[in-house]
Coordinates of C-alpha atoms and ligand atoms in Angstrom, one line a residue:
M203 CA 155.8 72.1 3.4
A204 CA 156.4 75.2 5.3
L205 CA 155.3 73.5 8.5
V206 CA 157.4 70.5 7.9
R207 CA 160.4 72.6 7.2
Q208 CA 159.7 74.8 10.3
V209 CA 159.6 71.8 12.7
C210 CA 163.0 70.4 11.3
L211 CA 164.5 73.8 11.4
K212 CA 163.6 74.5 15.1
A213 CA 166.6 72.5 16.3
L214 CA 169.3 74.2 14.0
P215 CA 171.4 77.2 14.6
R216 CA 170.8 80.2 12.2
Q217 CA 173.6 79.4 9.7
Q218 CA 172.3 76.0 9.2
K219 CA 168.8 77.1 9.1
L220 CA 169.8 79.5 6.4
L221 CA 171.5 76.8 4.5
V222 CA 168.5 74.5 4.6
N223 CA 166.3 77.3 3.4
Q224 CA 168.6 78.3 0.6
V225 CA 168.7 74.8 -0.5
C226 CA 164.9 74.5 -0.5
A227 CA 164.6 77.9 -2.2
A228 CA 167.3 77.0 -4.7
S229 CA 164.7 75.0 -6.5
N230 CA 162.7 78.1 -6.9
A231 CA 162.9 80.5 -9.8
A232 CA 165.1 83.5 -9.5
D233 CA 162.3 86.0 -9.9
L234 CA 159.1 86.2 -7.9
R235 CA 156.7 86.1 -10.8
S236 CA 158.2 82.8 -12.0
A237 CA 158.2 81.3 -8.5
L238 CA 154.5 82.2 -8.2
A239 CA 153.7 80.9 -11.7
E240 CA 155.2 77.6 -10.5
K241 CA 153.1 77.5 -7.4
I242 CA 149.7 78.6 -8.7
P243 CA 148.8 75.4 -10.6
Q244 CA 149.7 73.2 -7.7
V245 CA 147.6 75.2 -5.2
Q246 CA 144.7 75.4 -7.8
E247 CA 144.7 71.5 -8.1
E248 CA 144.9 71.2 -4.2
V249 CA 141.9 73.5 -3.6
K250 CA 139.9 71.9 -6.4
A251 CA 140.3 68.5 -5.0
F252 CA 139.6 69.7 -1.5
R253 CA 136.5 71.3 -2.5
K254 CA 135.4 68.3 -4.5
E255 CA 135.7 66.1 -1.4
H256 CA 134.6 68.6 1.3
G257 CA 132.6 71.3 -0.5
N258 CA 129.5 70.5 1.7
T259 CA 131.3 69.9 5.0
K260 CA 130.2 72.4 7.7
V261 CA 132.9 74.4 9.4
G262 CA 131.0 76.1 12.1
E263 CA 127.7 77.7 13.2
I264 CA 126.5 81.2 13.2
T265 CA 124.8 82.7 16.1
V266 CA 122.6 85.8 16.4
D267 CA 125.2 87.5 18.6
M268 CA 127.9 86.9 15.9
M269 CA 125.7 88.7 13.4
Y270 CA 125.2 91.8 15.7
G271 CA 128.7 91.4 17.0
G272 CA 130.8 92.3 14.0
M273 CA 131.1 88.7 12.8
R274 CA 133.6 87.8 15.6
G275 CA 134.8 84.3 15.3
M276 CA 132.7 83.5 12.3
K277 CA 134.7 81.5 9.8
G278 CA 133.8 83.0 6.5
L279 CA 137.0 83.8 4.6
V280 CA 139.9 81.9 3.1
T281 CA 143.3 83.8 3.3
E282 CA 146.6 81.9 2.6
T283 CA 149.2 84.4 3.6
S284 CA 149.0 84.4 7.4
V285 CA 146.9 82.9 10.3
L286 CA 146.3 84.7 13.7
D287 CA 146.2 82.4 16.8
A288 CA 144.5 84.2 19.7
D289 CA 147.1 83.1 22.2
E290 CA 150.3 82.9 20.1
G291 CA 149.8 85.8 17.7
I292 CA 150.5 85.9 13.9
R293 CA 152.3 83.3 11.8
F294 CA 153.2 84.4 8.4
R295 CA 152.9 81.3 6.1
G296 CA 153.5 79.2 9.3
Y297 CA 156.5 81.2 10.6
T298 CA 156.3 83.3 13.8
I299 CA 157.8 86.8 14.0
P300 CA 160.9 85.6 15.8
E301 CA 161.3 82.9 13.2
C302 CA 161.0 85.5 10.4
Q303 CA 163.5 87.7 12.3
E304 CA 165.9 84.8 12.2
L305 CA 165.3 83.3 8.8
L306 CA 164.6 86.2 6.5
P307 CA 167.4 87.8 4.6
R308 CA 168.8 91.0 6.2
A309 CA 170.6 94.1 4.6
P310 CA 174.4 93.8 4.8
G311 CA 175.4 94.4 8.4
G312 CA 171.8 94.6 9.5
G313 CA 170.0 92.6 12.1
E314 CA 166.4 92.9 11.1
P315 CA 164.6 91.1 8.2
L316 CA 164.0 92.9 5.0
P317 CA 160.3 93.4 4.2
E318 CA 161.1 92.2 0.6
G319 CA 161.7 88.7 2.1
L320 CA 158.5 88.8 4.0
F321 CA 156.7 89.7 0.8
W322 CA 158.3 86.7 -1.0
L323 CA 157.3 84.4 1.8
L324 CA 153.6 85.7 1.9
V325 CA 153.4 85.2 -1.9
T326 CA 155.1 81.9 -2.2
G327 CA 155.2 80.3 1.2
E328 CA 158.9 79.9 0.9
I329 CA 161.7 81.7 2.7
P330 CA 163.7 83.3 -0.1
T331 CA 167.4 83.4 -0.6
A332 CA 169.5 86.7 -0.1
E333 CA 169.8 86.7 -4.0
Q334 CA 166.1 86.5 -4.6
V335 CA 165.4 89.2 -2.1
K336 CA 168.1 91.4 -3.8
S337 CA 166.5 90.9 -7.1
L338 CA 163.1 92.0 -5.5
S339 CA 164.7 95.1 -4.1
E340 CA 166.0 95.9 -7.6
D341 CA 162.8 95.2 -9.3
W342 CA 160.9 97.5 -6.9
A343 CA 163.4 100.2 -7.3
S344 CA 162.9 100.1 -11.1
R345 CA 159.2 100.5 -10.7
A346 CA 159.2 103.3 -8.1
E347 CA 158.5 106.4 -10.3
L348 CA 155.2 108.2 -9.9
P349 CA 153.1 109.5 -12.8
S350 CA 153.2 113.3 -12.9
H351 CA 149.5 113.7 -12.3
V352 CA 149.9 112.0 -8.8
V353 CA 152.9 114.2 -7.9
T354 CA 150.9 117.3 -8.9
M355 CA 148.0 116.2 -6.9
L356 CA 149.9 115.5 -3.8
N357 CA 151.8 118.7 -4.0
N358 CA 148.6 120.7 -4.3
F359 CA 146.8 119.1 -1.2
P360 CA 146.3 121.6 1.6
S361 CA 148.5 121.0 4.7
H362 CA 145.5 120.3 7.0
L363 CA 144.4 117.3 4.9
H364 CA 145.2 114.2 7.0
P365 CA 148.2 112.2 5.6
M366 CA 146.0 109.1 5.4
S367 CA 143.4 111.0 3.2
Q368 CA 146.4 112.1 1.0
L369 CA 147.6 108.5 0.7
V370 CA 144.1 107.1 -0.2
A371 CA 143.6 109.8 -2.9
A372 CA 147.1 109.2 -4.4
V373 CA 146.6 105.4 -4.4
A374 CA 143.3 105.8 -6.1
A375 CA 144.7 108.2 -8.7
L376 CA 147.5 105.6 -9.4
N377 CA 145.0 103.4 -11.0
S378 CA 145.6 105.3 -14.2
E379 CA 148.6 102.9 -14.5
S380 CA 146.6 99.7 -13.7
K381 CA 147.7 96.9 -15.9
F382 CA 144.9 94.7 -14.6
A383 CA 142.1 97.4 -15.5
N384 CA 143.7 97.7 -18.9
A385 CA 143.8 94.0 -19.5
Y386 CA 140.2 93.6 -18.3
S387 CA 139.0 96.2 -20.7
Q388 CA 140.8 94.3 -23.5
G389 CA 138.8 91.1 -22.6
V390 CA 141.7 89.1 -20.9
H391 CA 140.8 85.5 -20.0
K392 CA 140.0 85.2 -16.3
S393 CA 142.6 82.5 -15.8
K394 CA 145.2 85.3 -16.3
Y395 CA 143.8 87.8 -14.0
W396 CA 146.4 87.1 -11.5
E397 CA 149.3 88.0 -13.8
T398 CA 148.3 91.7 -14.0
T399 CA 147.1 91.8 -10.5
F400 CA 150.7 90.7 -9.5
E401 CA 152.2 93.3 -11.7
D402 CA 149.9 96.1 -10.3
S403 CA 150.8 94.8 -6.8
M404 CA 154.5 95.1 -7.5
D405 CA 154.1 98.5 -9.0
L406 CA 152.0 99.8 -6.1
I407 CA 154.4 98.4 -3.5
A408 CA 157.3 100.0 -5.4
K409 CA 155.5 103.4 -5.6
L410 CA 154.1 103.6 -2.1
P411 CA 157.3 104.7 -0.3
V412 CA 157.6 107.5 -2.9
V413 CA 154.0 108.5 -2.3
A414 CA 154.5 108.3 1.4
A415 CA 157.7 110.3 1.3
T416 CA 156.2 113.0 -0.9
I417 CA 153.3 113.3 1.7
Y418 CA 155.9 113.5 4.5
N419 CA 158.1 116.0 2.8
N420 CA 155.3 118.3 1.7
L421 CA 153.9 118.4 5.3
Y422 CA 157.0 118.3 7.4
R423 CA 160.1 119.2 5.2
E424 CA 158.9 122.3 3.3
G425 CA 158.0 120.3 0.2
A426 CA 161.6 118.9 -0.4
P427 CA 161.2 116.4 -3.3
P428 CA 162.1 112.9 -2.4
C429 CA 165.7 112.1 -3.4
P430 CA 166.2 109.7 -6.3
I431 CA 165.9 105.9 -5.6
D432 CA 169.2 104.1 -5.3
T433 CA 168.6 100.9 -7.3
S434 CA 171.4 99.1 -5.3
K435 CA 169.7 99.6 -1.9
D436 CA 166.6 98.0 -0.4
W437 CA 163.1 99.4 -0.2
S438 CA 163.3 100.5 3.5
Y439 CA 166.7 102.3 3.0
N440 CA 165.3 104.2 0.0
F441 CA 162.2 105.2 2.0
T442 CA 164.1 106.5 5.0
E443 CA 166.5 108.3 2.7
M444 CA 163.6 109.9 0.9
I445 CA 162.2 111.4 4.1
G446 CA 165.6 112.6 5.3
Y447 CA 166.5 110.1 8.0
K448 CA 170.2 109.2 8.0
D449 CA 170.5 107.1 11.2
A450 CA 171.1 103.5 10.2
T451 CA 169.3 102.2 13.4
F452 CA 166.2 104.0 12.2
T453 CA 166.4 102.3 8.9
E454 CA 166.7 99.0 10.8
L455 CA 163.7 99.8 12.7
M456 CA 161.8 100.7 9.6
R457 CA 162.8 97.3 8.1
L458 CA 161.3 95.6 11.2
Y459 CA 158.3 97.9 11.3
L460 CA 157.5 97.4 7.6
T461 CA 157.8 93.6 8.1
I462 CA 155.7 93.1 11.1
H463 CA 152.7 95.4 10.1
S464 CA 152.2 93.7 6.8
D465 CA 149.6 91.0 7.4
H466 CA 147.3 89.9 10.1
E467 CA 145.1 87.2 8.5
G468 CA 142.1 88.1 6.4
G469 CA 139.3 89.4 8.6
N470 CA 140.9 92.7 10.0
V471 CA 139.3 95.9 8.5
S472 CA 142.1 96.7 6.1
A473 CA 142.7 93.2 4.8
H474 CA 139.0 92.4 4.5
A475 CA 138.1 95.7 2.9
T476 CA 140.9 95.2 0.2
H477 CA 139.7 91.7 -0.4
L478 CA 136.0 92.7 -0.6
V479 CA 136.5 95.6 -3.0
G480 CA 139.0 93.4 -5.0
S481 CA 136.3 90.7 -5.3
A482 CA 134.3 93.0 -7.5
L483 CA 137.4 92.9 -9.8
S484 CA 138.2 96.5 -8.9
D485 CA 141.9 96.9 -9.7
P486 CA 144.6 96.5 -7.0
Y487 CA 145.0 100.3 -6.5
L488 CA 141.2 100.8 -5.9
S489 CA 141.0 97.7 -3.7
F490 CA 144.1 98.8 -1.5
G491 CA 142.7 102.3 -1.3
A492 CA 139.5 100.8 0.3
G493 CA 141.7 98.9 2.7
M494 CA 143.5 102.2 3.6
C495 CA 140.3 104.0 4.3
G496 CA 139.6 101.3 6.9
L497 CA 143.1 101.4 8.3
A498 CA 142.5 105.2 8.8
G499 CA 140.0 104.3 11.5
P500 CA 140.9 104.9 15.2
L501 CA 139.9 101.4 16.2
H502 CA 142.3 99.9 13.6
G503 CA 145.5 101.6 12.2
L504 CA 145.0 105.0 13.4
A505 CA 145.4 103.7 16.9
N506 CA 149.3 104.2 16.6
Q507 CA 148.6 107.9 16.2
E508 CA 146.0 107.8 19.1
V509 CA 148.6 106.0 21.3
L510 CA 151.0 109.0 21.1
V511 CA 148.1 111.5 21.7
F512 CA 147.4 109.4 24.9
M513 CA 151.0 109.2 26.1
N514 CA 151.3 113.0 25.6
K515 CA 148.1 113.5 27.7
V516 CA 149.6 111.2 30.3
K517 CA 152.8 113.2 30.3
D518 CA 151.0 116.5 30.5
A519 CA 148.7 115.4 33.2
V520 CA 150.9 113.4 35.6
G521 CA 154.4 113.8 34.1
L522 CA 157.1 111.3 33.1
D523 CA 158.0 110.4 36.6
A524 CA 154.5 109.9 37.9
T525 CA 153.8 107.3 40.5
D526 CA 151.9 104.1 39.6
D527 CA 148.9 105.3 41.6
Q528 CA 148.8 108.7 39.5
M529 CA 149.0 106.7 36.4
K530 CA 146.2 104.4 37.4
E531 CA 144.0 107.3 38.4
F532 CA 144.7 108.8 34.9
V533 CA 143.8 105.6 33.1
W534 CA 140.6 105.2 35.1
S535 CA 139.5 108.8 34.5
L536 CA 139.9 108.1 30.7
L537 CA 137.9 105.0 30.9
K538 CA 135.2 106.7 33.0
S539 CA 135.0 109.5 30.4
G540 CA 133.8 106.7 27.9
Q541 CA 137.1 106.5 25.9
V542 CA 139.2 103.4 25.1
V543 CA 142.8 103.0 26.1
P544 CA 144.4 103.0 22.6
G545 CA 147.0 100.4 21.8
Y546 CA 145.3 97.9 24.2
G547 CA 142.7 95.2 23.3
H548 CA 142.2 93.2 20.2
A549 CA 139.3 91.5 18.4
V550 CA 141.1 88.1 18.1
L551 CA 144.2 88.2 20.3
R552 CA 144.0 87.1 23.9
K553 CA 147.7 87.6 24.9
T554 CA 150.4 90.3 24.4
D555 CA 150.8 90.9 20.7
P556 CA 154.1 89.5 19.5
R557 CA 154.4 92.5 17.3
Y558 CA 154.5 94.6 20.5
T559 CA 157.0 92.3 22.0
C560 CA 159.5 92.4 19.2
Q561 CA 159.2 96.3 19.3
R562 CA 159.8 96.2 23.0
E563 CA 162.9 94.1 22.4
F564 CA 164.1 96.5 19.9
A565 CA 163.6 99.4 22.4
L566 CA 165.4 97.4 25.2
K567 CA 168.3 97.0 22.8
H568 CA 168.5 100.5 21.4
L569 CA 166.7 102.9 23.8
P570 CA 166.6 101.3 27.2
D571 CA 166.7 104.7 29.0
D572 CA 164.3 106.6 26.9
K573 CA 161.7 108.3 29.3
M574 CA 158.8 107.6 26.9
F575 CA 159.9 104.0 26.5
K576 CA 159.9 103.7 30.2
L577 CA 156.3 105.2 30.2
V578 CA 155.3 102.5 27.8
S579 CA 156.8 99.8 30.1
Q580 CA 155.1 101.4 33.1
L581 CA 151.7 101.3 31.3
Y582 CA 152.3 97.7 30.2
M583 CA 152.4 96.8 34.0
L584 CA 149.4 98.9 35.0
V585 CA 146.9 99.0 32.1
P586 CA 146.0 95.2 31.7
P587 CA 144.9 94.8 35.4
I588 CA 142.7 98.0 35.1
L589 CA 141.2 96.7 31.8
M590 CA 140.5 93.3 33.4
E591 CA 138.9 95.1 36.3
T592 CA 136.2 96.6 34.1
G593 CA 135.0 93.2 33.5
K594 CA 134.1 93.6 29.9
V595 CA 137.4 93.9 27.9
K596 CA 138.2 90.5 26.4
N597 CA 141.9 91.2 25.8
P598 CA 143.6 93.6 28.3
W599 CA 147.0 93.2 26.6
P600 CA 148.8 95.6 24.3
N601 CA 148.6 95.4 20.6
V602 CA 151.0 96.4 17.9
D603 CA 150.1 100.1 18.1
A604 CA 151.0 100.5 21.9
H605 CA 154.7 100.6 21.1
S606 CA 155.4 101.9 17.6
G607 CA 154.9 105.6 18.1
V608 CA 157.6 105.8 21.0
L609 CA 160.1 104.1 18.8
L610 CA 159.4 106.4 15.8
Q611 CA 159.6 109.6 17.9
Y612 CA 162.8 108.5 19.6
Y613 CA 164.6 108.7 16.1
G614 CA 163.0 112.1 15.4
M615 CA 159.7 111.2 13.8
K616 CA 157.4 113.2 16.0
E617 CA 154.6 113.7 13.5
M618 CA 152.1 111.3 14.9
N619 CA 149.5 112.0 12.3
Y620 CA 151.8 110.3 9.8
Y621 CA 152.3 107.1 11.7
T622 CA 149.3 105.3 10.0
V623 CA 150.8 106.0 6.6
L624 CA 153.8 103.8 7.7
F625 CA 151.4 101.1 8.7
G626 CA 149.7 101.4 5.4
V627 CA 153.0 101.1 3.4
S628 CA 153.6 97.8 5.2
R629 CA 150.0 96.5 5.0
A630 CA 150.3 96.7 1.1
L631 CA 152.6 93.7 1.3
G632 CA 150.0 91.4 3.0
V633 CA 146.8 92.5 1.3
T634 CA 148.3 92.6 -2.2
S635 CA 149.7 89.1 -1.8
S636 CA 146.3 87.9 -0.8
L637 CA 144.7 89.7 -3.7
V638 CA 147.0 87.8 -6.1
W639 CA 145.9 84.6 -4.7
D640 CA 142.3 85.6 -4.7
R641 CA 142.6 86.1 -8.5
A642 CA 144.7 82.9 -8.9
L643 CA 142.1 80.8 -7.1
G644 CA 139.3 82.6 -8.9
L645 CA 137.5 83.6 -5.7
P646 CA 134.1 85.1 -6.7
L647 CA 132.4 88.3 -5.9
E648 CA 131.8 88.6 -2.1
R649 CA 128.2 88.6 -1.2
P650 CA 127.1 87.4 2.2
K651 CA 123.5 87.4 3.1
S652 CA 122.2 90.2 5.4
M653 CA 119.0 90.1 7.3
S654 CA 116.7 92.6 9.0
T655 CA 116.1 92.2 12.7
Q656 CA 112.5 91.2 12.0
G657 CA 113.5 88.5 9.5
L658 CA 116.2 87.2 11.9
K659 CA 113.5 87.1 14.8
K660 CA 111.2 85.1 12.5
L661 CA 114.0 82.8 11.4
V662 CA 114.9 81.9 15.1
G663 CA 111.3 81.7 16.2
A664 CA 111.5 84.7 18.6
Ligands
AMX93 N1 140.0 100.4 26.4 C1 138.8 100.5 26.9 N2 137.8 99.7 26.5 C2 138.0 98.7 25.8 C3 139.3 98.4 25.2 C4 140.3 99.4 25.5 N3 141.5 99.3 25.1 N4 139.3 97.3 24.4 C5 138.0 96.9 24.5 N5 137.2 97.7 25.3 C6 135.8 97.5 25.5 C7 135.1 97.7 24.2 O1 134.9 99.1 23.8 C8 133.8 96.9 24.6 O2 133.0 98.0 25.3 P1 131.4 98.0 25.2 O3 130.9 96.7 25.5 O4 131.1 99.1 26.1 O5 131.2 98.4 23.8 C9 134.2 95.9 25.4 O6 135.6 96.3 26.0 C10 134.3 94.6 24.8 O7 135.2 94.7 23.7 P2 136.2 93.5 23.2 O8 135.3 92.4 22.7 O9 137.2 93.2 24.2 O10 137.0 94.2 22.0 P3 136.4 94.3 20.5 O11 136.8 93.0 19.7 O12 135.0 94.8 20.4 O13 137.4 95.5 20.0 C11 139.3 96.7 19.6 C12 138.7 95.4 19.6 C13 140.8 96.6 19.2 C14 138.5 97.6 18.7 C15 139.2 97.2 21.1 O14 140.1 96.5 22.0 C16 139.8 98.7 21.2 O15 139.0 99.6 21.0 N6 141.1 99.0 21.5 C17 141.7 100.3 21.6 C18 142.0 100.8 20.0 C19 143.1 100.1 19.5 O16 144.1 99.9 20.1 N7 143.0 99.6 18.3 C20 144.1 98.9 17.5 C21 143.8 97.5 17.4 C22 144.8 96.8 16.6 C23 144.9 97.3 15.1 O17 143.9 97.0 14.4 N8 145.9 98.1 14.6

């Protein structure tokens, strides 16, 4: 359905596209839970029929290299919310990032999509109306309050504890509120697991900006408590207000940022970890906490922090007005010392990440003369040929993390240790949408077979 609509919509101008989407979405319920409840039986039937007919059909082969190589390319997961194409990049329920920028509802006077709309799309597969998105903003605003023990815990963390560790700990402690864990302990029927998983996901998403703002304010704003939530405003607006940012363009950046970092199909570390832990029927707080432990790794979400460290090193070593040759020499010296160039490369993508491109477009529009942005652009020209020259890097192009830090610091957010927390707040939208569907489709405990090298040698006759 999404694909058909997407093809038909391609030729229409924005106003007409919006109209088509609103007509389509008008058949949907006003609130997300009802829209989801309508959808689940249809998809359950579809999957049941598909498995009945094709349950034994082979979808690929597994090589020894795949087993030692981090399961690259191994088809082993079903994730409904988004699909990553190596050349084109991510599609959220069939929609590219530029299509989402065009079709998803925006804040009054704004130019970027609201993450609420993206969440609706990820959960239901439908582009929501402006009214549906507004009701979601209000719903999240009404769920935002933190239990006092989480606030106390956050306020007592030492300032040298990394913001991602603080986030993980706070998310785990929030499971005192888990409706899923409570319903499970009461013996709820498994056909209803998705209902409390959905409620926990909504609560978690609503509370995350408050957790993230408390961490930020404790570390960088002398413990100022986050200001109260304005229930008439959207999720991103409230977040930027709580951390003391008043620039409307920064709020717009945050809307874009929180939309594009949300989901990247199912096999990336944070999505897979959330899904894996969720498959043990751990509640959504614990499952998401596991995903955040993975996001905190430098080869995954921490790369956005690493990029800024790298850029500052470049700046210190060769200056902002360095020549291309000086810059190349710096990059080579980094590679020769056995380090990676953060923000470049990807396990799946083989072209420039469209999440990089849309941030670049934002920068071209709002900060074209910023020196650090110019440095990012210079690296964009210089790094890919160098990585290609190494002969081993499969994707020399920039990923999402190569750009975000420079935008954030332009608006005054210079605390790079914090950047991955922003990524985490956004990633909640994707991984919890998937978790709800995991429960709706009754996906079982994940338990792939592992082998020893000896066993594998024997199997292949080595
Ligand atoms: N700089 C230097 N070397 C790189 C490189 C980079 N940016 N990207 C890949 N390589 C190297 C690998 O380390 C590997 O070297 P080895 O054979 O000596 O171990 C070789 O090239 C082949 O790797 P690959 O197949 O191209 O990549 P991968 O799938 O193994 O890893 C990734 C993907 C992202 C971990 C890797 O490209 C990398 O380390 N990039 C820098 C960190 C980064 O930006 N991470 C963020 C990714 C996006 C995200 O999740 N947020």
